[in-house]
CSV table of C-alpha atoms in Angstrom, one decimal:
chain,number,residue,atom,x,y,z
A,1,UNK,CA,80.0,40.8,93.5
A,2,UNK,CA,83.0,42.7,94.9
A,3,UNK,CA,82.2,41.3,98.6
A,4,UNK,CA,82.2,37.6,97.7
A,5,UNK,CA,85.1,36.2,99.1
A,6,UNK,CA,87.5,34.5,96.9
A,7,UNK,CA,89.6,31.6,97.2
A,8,UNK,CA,93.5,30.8,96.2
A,9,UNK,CA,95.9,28.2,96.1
A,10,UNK,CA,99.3,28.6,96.1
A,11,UNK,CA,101.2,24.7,94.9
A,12,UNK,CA,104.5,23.7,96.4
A,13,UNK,CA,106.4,26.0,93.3
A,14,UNK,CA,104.9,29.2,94.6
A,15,UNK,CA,105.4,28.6,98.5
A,16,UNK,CA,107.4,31.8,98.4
A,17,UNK,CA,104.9,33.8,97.5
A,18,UNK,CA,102.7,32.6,99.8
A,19,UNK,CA,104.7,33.1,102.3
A,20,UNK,CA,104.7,36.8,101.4
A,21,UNK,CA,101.0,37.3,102.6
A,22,UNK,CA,100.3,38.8,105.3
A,23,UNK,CA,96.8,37.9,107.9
A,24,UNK,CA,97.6,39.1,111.3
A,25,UNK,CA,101.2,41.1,110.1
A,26,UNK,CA,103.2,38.5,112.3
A,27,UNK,CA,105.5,38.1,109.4
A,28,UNK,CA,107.3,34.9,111.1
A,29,UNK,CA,109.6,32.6,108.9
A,30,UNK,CA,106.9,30.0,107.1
A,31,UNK,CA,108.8,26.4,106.8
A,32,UNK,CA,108.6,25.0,103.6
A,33,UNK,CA,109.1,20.9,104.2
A,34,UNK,CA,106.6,19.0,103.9
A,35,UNK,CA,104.9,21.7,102.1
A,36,UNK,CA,102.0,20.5,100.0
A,37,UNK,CA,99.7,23.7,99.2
A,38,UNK,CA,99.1,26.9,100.5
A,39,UNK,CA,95.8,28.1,101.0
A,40,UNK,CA,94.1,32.2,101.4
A,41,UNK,CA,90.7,33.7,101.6
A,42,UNK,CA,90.6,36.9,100.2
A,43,UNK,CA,87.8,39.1,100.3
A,44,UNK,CA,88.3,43.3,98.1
A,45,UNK,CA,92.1,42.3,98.0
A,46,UNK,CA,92.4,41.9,101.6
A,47,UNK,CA,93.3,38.5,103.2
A,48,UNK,CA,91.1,36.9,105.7
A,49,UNK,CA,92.3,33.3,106.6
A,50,UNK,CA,95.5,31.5,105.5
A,51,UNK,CA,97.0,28.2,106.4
A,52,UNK,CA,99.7,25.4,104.6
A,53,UNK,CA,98.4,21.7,104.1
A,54,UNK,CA,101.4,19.8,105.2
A,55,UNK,CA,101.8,16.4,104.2
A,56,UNK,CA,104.9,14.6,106.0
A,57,UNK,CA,104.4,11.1,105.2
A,58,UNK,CA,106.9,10.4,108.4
A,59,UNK,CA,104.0,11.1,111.0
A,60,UNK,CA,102.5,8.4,112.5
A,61,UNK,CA,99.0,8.3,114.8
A,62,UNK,CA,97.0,5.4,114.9
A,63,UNK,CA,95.8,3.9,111.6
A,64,UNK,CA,95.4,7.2,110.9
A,65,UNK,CA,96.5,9.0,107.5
A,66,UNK,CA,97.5,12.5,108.9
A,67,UNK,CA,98.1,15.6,107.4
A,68,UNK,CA,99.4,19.0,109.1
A,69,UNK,CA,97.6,22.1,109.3
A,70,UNK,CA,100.1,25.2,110.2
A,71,UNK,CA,101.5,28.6,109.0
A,72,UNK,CA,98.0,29.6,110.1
A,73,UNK,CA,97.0,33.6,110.3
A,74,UNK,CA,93.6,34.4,110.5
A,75,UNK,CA,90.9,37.6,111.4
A,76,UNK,CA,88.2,37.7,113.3
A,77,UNK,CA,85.8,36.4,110.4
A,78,UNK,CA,84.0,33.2,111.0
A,79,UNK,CA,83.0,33.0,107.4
A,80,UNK,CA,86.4,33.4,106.1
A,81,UNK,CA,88.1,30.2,108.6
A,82,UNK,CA,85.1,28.0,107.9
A,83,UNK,CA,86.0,28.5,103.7
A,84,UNK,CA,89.5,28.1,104.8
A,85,UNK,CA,88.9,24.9,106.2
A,86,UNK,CA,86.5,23.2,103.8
A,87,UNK,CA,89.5,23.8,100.9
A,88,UNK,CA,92.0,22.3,103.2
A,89,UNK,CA,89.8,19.4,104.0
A,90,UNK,CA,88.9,19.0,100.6
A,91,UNK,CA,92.5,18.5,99.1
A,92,UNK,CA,93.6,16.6,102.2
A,93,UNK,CA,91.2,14.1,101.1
A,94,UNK,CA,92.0,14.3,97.8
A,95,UNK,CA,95.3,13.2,98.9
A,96,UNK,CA,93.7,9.9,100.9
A,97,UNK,CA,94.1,12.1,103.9
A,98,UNK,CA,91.6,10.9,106.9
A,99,UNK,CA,92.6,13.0,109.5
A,100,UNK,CA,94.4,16.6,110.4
A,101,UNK,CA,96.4,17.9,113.3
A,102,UNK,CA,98.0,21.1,114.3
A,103,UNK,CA,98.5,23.8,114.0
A,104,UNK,CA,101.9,22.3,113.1
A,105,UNK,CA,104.1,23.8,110.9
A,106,UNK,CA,105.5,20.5,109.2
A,107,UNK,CA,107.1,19.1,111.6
A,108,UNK,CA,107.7,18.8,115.4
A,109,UNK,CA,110.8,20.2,114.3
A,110,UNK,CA,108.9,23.8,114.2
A,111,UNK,CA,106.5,25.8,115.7
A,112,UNK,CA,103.2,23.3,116.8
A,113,UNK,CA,100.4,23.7,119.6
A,114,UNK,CA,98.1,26.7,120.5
A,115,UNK,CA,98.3,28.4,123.7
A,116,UNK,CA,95.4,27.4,126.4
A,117,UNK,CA,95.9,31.0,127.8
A,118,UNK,CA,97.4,32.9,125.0
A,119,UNK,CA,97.3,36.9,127.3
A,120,UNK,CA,100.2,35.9,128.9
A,121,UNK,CA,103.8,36.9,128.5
A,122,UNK,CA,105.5,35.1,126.2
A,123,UNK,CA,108.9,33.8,126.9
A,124,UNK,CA,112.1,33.5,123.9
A,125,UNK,CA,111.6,30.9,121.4
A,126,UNK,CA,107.7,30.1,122.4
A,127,UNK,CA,105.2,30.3,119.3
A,128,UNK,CA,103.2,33.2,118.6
A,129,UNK,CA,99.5,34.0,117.6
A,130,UNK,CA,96.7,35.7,118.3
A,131,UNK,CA,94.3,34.6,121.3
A,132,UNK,CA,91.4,33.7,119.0
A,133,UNK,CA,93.0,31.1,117.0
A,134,UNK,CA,92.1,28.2,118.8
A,135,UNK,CA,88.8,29.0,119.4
A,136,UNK,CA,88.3,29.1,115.8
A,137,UNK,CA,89.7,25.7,115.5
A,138,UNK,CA,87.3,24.4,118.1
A,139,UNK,CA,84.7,25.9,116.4
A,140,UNK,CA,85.0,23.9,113.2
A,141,UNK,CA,85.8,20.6,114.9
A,142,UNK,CA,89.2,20.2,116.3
A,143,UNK,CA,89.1,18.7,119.6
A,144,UNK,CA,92.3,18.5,121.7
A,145,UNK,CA,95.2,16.0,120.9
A,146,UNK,CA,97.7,16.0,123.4
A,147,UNK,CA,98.8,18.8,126.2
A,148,UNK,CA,101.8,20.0,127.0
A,149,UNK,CA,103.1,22.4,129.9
A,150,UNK,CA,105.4,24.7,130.7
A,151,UNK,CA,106.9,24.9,134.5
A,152,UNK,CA,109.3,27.6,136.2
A,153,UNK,CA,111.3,27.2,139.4
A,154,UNK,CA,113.5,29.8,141.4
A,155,UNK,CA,117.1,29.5,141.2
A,156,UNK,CA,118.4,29.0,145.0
A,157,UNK,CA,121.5,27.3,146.2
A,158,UNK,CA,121.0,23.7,147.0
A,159,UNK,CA,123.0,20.6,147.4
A,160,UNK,CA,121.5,17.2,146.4
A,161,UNK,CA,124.2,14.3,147.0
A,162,UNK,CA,122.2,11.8,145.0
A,163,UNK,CA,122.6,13.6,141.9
A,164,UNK,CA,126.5,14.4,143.3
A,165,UNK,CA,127.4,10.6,142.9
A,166,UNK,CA,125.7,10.1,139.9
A,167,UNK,CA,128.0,12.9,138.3
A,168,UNK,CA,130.9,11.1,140.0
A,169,UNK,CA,129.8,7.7,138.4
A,170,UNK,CA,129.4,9.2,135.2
A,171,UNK,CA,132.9,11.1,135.0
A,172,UNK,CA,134.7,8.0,136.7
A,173,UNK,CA,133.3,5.8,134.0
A,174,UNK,CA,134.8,8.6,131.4
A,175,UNK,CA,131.9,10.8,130.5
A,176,UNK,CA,132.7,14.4,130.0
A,177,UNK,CA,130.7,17.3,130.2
A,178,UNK,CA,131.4,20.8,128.5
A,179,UNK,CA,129.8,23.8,127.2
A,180,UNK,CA,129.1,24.6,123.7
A,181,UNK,CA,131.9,25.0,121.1
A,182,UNK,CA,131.0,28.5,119.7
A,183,UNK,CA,134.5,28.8,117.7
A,184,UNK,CA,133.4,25.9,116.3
A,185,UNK,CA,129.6,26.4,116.3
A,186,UNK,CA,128.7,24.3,112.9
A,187,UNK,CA,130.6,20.9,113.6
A,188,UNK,CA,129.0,20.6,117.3
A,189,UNK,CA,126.2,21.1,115.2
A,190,UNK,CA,126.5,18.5,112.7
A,191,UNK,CA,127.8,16.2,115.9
A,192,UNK,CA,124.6,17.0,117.6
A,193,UNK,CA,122.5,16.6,114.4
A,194,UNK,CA,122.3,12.4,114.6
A,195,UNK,CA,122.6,12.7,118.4
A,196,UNK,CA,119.0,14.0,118.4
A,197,UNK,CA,117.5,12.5,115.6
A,198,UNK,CA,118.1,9.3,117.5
A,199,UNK,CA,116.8,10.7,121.1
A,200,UNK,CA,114.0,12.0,119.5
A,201,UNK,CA,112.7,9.3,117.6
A,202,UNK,CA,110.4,7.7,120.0
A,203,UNK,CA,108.7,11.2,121.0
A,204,UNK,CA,105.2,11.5,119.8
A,205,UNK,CA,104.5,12.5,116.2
A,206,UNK,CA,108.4,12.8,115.5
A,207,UNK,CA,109.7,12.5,112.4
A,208,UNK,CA,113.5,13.0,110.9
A,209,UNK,CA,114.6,16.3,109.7
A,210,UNK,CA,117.4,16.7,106.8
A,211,UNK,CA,120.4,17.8,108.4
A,212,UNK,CA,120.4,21.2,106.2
A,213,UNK,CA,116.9,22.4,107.7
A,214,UNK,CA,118.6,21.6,111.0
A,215,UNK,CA,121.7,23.6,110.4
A,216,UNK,CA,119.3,26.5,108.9
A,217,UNK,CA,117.0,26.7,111.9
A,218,UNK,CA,120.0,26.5,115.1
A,219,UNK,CA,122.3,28.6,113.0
A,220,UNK,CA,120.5,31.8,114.2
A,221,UNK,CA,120.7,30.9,117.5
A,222,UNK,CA,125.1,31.2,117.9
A,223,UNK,CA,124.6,34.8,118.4
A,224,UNK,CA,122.1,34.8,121.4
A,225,UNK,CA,123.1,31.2,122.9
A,226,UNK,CA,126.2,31.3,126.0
A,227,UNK,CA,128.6,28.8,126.3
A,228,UNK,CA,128.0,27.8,129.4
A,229,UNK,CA,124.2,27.4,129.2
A,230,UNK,CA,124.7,24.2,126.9
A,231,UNK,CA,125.8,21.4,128.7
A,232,UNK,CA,127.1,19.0,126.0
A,233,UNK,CA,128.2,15.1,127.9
A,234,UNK,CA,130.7,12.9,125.6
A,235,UNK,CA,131.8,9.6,125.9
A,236,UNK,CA,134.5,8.7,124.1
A,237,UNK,CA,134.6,11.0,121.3
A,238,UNK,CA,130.1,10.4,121.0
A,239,UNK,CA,127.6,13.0,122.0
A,240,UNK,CA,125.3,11.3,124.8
A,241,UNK,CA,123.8,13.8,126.2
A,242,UNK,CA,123.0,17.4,125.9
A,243,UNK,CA,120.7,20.5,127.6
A,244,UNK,CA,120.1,23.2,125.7
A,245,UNK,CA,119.6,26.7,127.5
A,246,UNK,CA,119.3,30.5,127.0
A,247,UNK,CA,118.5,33.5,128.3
A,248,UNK,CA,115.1,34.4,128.4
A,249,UNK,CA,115.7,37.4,125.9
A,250,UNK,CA,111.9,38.6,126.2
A,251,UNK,CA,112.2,39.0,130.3
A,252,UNK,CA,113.7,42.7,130.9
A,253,UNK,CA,112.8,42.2,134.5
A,254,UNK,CA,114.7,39.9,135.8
A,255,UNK,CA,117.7,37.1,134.9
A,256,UNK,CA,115.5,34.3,133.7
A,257,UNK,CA,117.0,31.1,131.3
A,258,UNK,CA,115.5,28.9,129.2
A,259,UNK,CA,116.1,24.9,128.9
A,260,UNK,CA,114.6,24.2,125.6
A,261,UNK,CA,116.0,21.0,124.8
A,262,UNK,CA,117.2,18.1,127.4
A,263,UNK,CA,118.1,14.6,125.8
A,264,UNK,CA,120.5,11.3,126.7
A,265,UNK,CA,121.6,8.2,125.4
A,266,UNK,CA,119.2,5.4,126.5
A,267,UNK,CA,122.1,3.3,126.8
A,268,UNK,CA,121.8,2.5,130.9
A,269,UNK,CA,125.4,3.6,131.7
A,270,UNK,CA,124.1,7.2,130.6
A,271,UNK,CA,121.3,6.2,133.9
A,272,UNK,CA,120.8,9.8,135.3
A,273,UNK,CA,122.5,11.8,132.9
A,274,UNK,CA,119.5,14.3,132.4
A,275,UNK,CA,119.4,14.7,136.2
A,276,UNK,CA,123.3,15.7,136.2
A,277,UNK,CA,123.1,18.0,133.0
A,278,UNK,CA,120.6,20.2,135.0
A,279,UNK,CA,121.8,20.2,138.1
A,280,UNK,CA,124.9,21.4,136.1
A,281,UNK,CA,122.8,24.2,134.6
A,282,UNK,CA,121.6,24.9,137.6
A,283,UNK,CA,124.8,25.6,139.5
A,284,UNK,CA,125.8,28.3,137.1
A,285,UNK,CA,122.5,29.4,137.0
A,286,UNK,CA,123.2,30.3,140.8
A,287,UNK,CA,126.5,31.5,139.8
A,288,UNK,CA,125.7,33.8,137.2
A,289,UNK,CA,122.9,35.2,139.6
A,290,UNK,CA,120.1,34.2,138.0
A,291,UNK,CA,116.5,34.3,139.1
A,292,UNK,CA,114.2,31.9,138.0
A,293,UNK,CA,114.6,28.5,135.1
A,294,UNK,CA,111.8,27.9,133.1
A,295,UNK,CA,111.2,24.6,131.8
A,296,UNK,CA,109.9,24.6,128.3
A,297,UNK,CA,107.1,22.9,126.2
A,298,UNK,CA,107.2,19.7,128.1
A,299,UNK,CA,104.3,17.3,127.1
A,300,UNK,CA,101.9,16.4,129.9
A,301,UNK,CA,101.6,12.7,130.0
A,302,UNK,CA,99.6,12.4,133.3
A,303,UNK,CA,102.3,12.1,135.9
A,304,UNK,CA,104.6,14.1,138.4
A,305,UNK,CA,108.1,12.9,137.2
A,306,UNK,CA,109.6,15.7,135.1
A,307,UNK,CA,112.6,17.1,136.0
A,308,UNK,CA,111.4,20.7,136.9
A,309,UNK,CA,110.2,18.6,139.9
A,310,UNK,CA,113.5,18.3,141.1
A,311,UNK,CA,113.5,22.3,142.1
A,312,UNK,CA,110.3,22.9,143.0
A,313,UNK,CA,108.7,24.1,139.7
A,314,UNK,CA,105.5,24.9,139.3
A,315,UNK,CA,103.3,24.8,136.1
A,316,UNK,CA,103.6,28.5,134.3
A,317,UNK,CA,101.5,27.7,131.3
A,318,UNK,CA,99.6,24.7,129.1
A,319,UNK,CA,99.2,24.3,125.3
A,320,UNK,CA,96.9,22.2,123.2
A,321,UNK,CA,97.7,20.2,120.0
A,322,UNK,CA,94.5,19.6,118.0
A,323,UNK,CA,92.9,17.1,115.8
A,324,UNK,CA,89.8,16.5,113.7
A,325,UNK,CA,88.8,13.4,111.8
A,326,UNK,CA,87.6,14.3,107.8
């Protein structure tokens, strides 16, 4: 009796206990929106398998009616995922749920995606897991959603006039670009809080985040982000555009930044903004005698257009997004 493995459910009152167990000791913060129950295989008071059943009722694929699947830690124990799985399944449909993506830790807001080749270095601010995890989802079902790349180029001093004229449109017609505020960290915060929720809301499975989680998850970031590495474009006295970048804090080897967020008004007279707000980056990246820009967690949608194209990127790693209909 004392091997049988034993089940538990942890309801949206007692997410912060759940979040206190510990699979694979990675110990990451667990989001709580959208947090519908928390699920554990334990088996002689050791935990097996874990995983939250999201519910975000602002997710949209297909007809479908799509629940989340994330904070996931598991072990090598094929039994243990498989029990997992049947009690998430089982209360997704309780909940009219036909069909589950992830891992996806509420929102596109967090962490989401497996790696495809999960040995290699990780860079700052990428998701972490251990290299069996999607294999175990495969294993019970989940078949690939939607891809999404990475890409790195070497910093090298370049001149490109096109995207010289367009920055000389864009100021003539009163645009301005600057770095980030850090005196005055919170309000370019809150001013970049509707900013994004507008550029974002045509991306795929987006939904809207309360402006508080938004403040709690980029507050941590003031002491590791540089002025100068977040190019923020205003038009009278409106945000319209903005790149996000940082240093690649896990690279000891060499100077290596980060853009991990890259948005514009779709207005046409913002036409080429992106193109400008990098280029700007990547001038001080030269500057500041960097090495190499990585281009982060782009989704693949089956073309050659992204930006990282622009200076000669090539592709650095994939991820995978998962599904399975219940």
């Amino acid at each position: 009796m004392d091997n049988l493995m034993v089940i538990e459910i942890y309801t949206k009152e007692q997410s912060d206990t759940f979040a206190q167990i510990n699979v694979s000791q990675r110990n990451e913060r667990m989001p709580t929106d959208h947090y519908y129950t928390g699920i554990a295989v334990k088996q002689q008071d050791v935990y097996l398998a874990k995983a939250v059943l999201y519910i975000n009722k602002s997710i949209s694929y297909k007809d479908r009616n799509v629940a989340l699947v994330g904070a996931y830690e598991a072990q090598e124990n094929e039994e243990a995922v498989h029990k997992l799985f049947q009690n998430i399944e089982k209360r997704a449909i309780e909940q009219g749920v036909d069909f589950l993506i992830g891992p996806m830790n509420g929102s596109t807001w967090e962490n989401y995606r497996f790696h495809d080749h999960p040995q290699k270095p990780l860079f700052f601010m990428e998701m972490k897991h251990e290299p069996y995890y999607a294999m175990q989802w495969k294993s019970i079902g989940f078949k690939p959603l939607a891809h999404y790349y990475s890409a790195i180029a070497t910093v090298a001093p370049r001149q490109n006039e096109k995207i010289d004229k367009l920055k000389s449109r864009l100021l003539r017609d009163g645009v301005i670009i600057r770095g980030l505020d850090k005196d005055n960290y919170v309000a370019d915060l809150k001013k970049l809080y509707p900013f994004l929720h507008d550029s974002f809301k045509q991306n795929f499975l987006y939904s809207p985040i309360s402006e508080s989680s938004f403040l709690e998850k980029y507050l941590p970031l003031q002491s590791v982000l540089k002025p100068e590495f977040v190019q923020i474009a205003e038009h009278e006295g409106e945000i319209v555009g903005v790149l996000l970048g940082t240093d690649d804090l896990f690279n000891r080897a060499g100077k290596t930044l980060i853009i991990k967020t890259l948005a514009r008004s779709p207005k046409r007279l913002y036409r080429g903004l992106g193109l400008v707000l990098v280029n700007e980056f990547y001038q001080k990246a030269v500057a500041k005698k960097y090495q190499q820009i990585i281009y982060a967690l782009m989704i693949d949608e089956g073309d050659a257009t992204s930006l990282s194209d622009q200076y000669d990127g090539h592709l650095l790693k994939t991820y995978t997004l998962y599904g399975k209909a219940i």
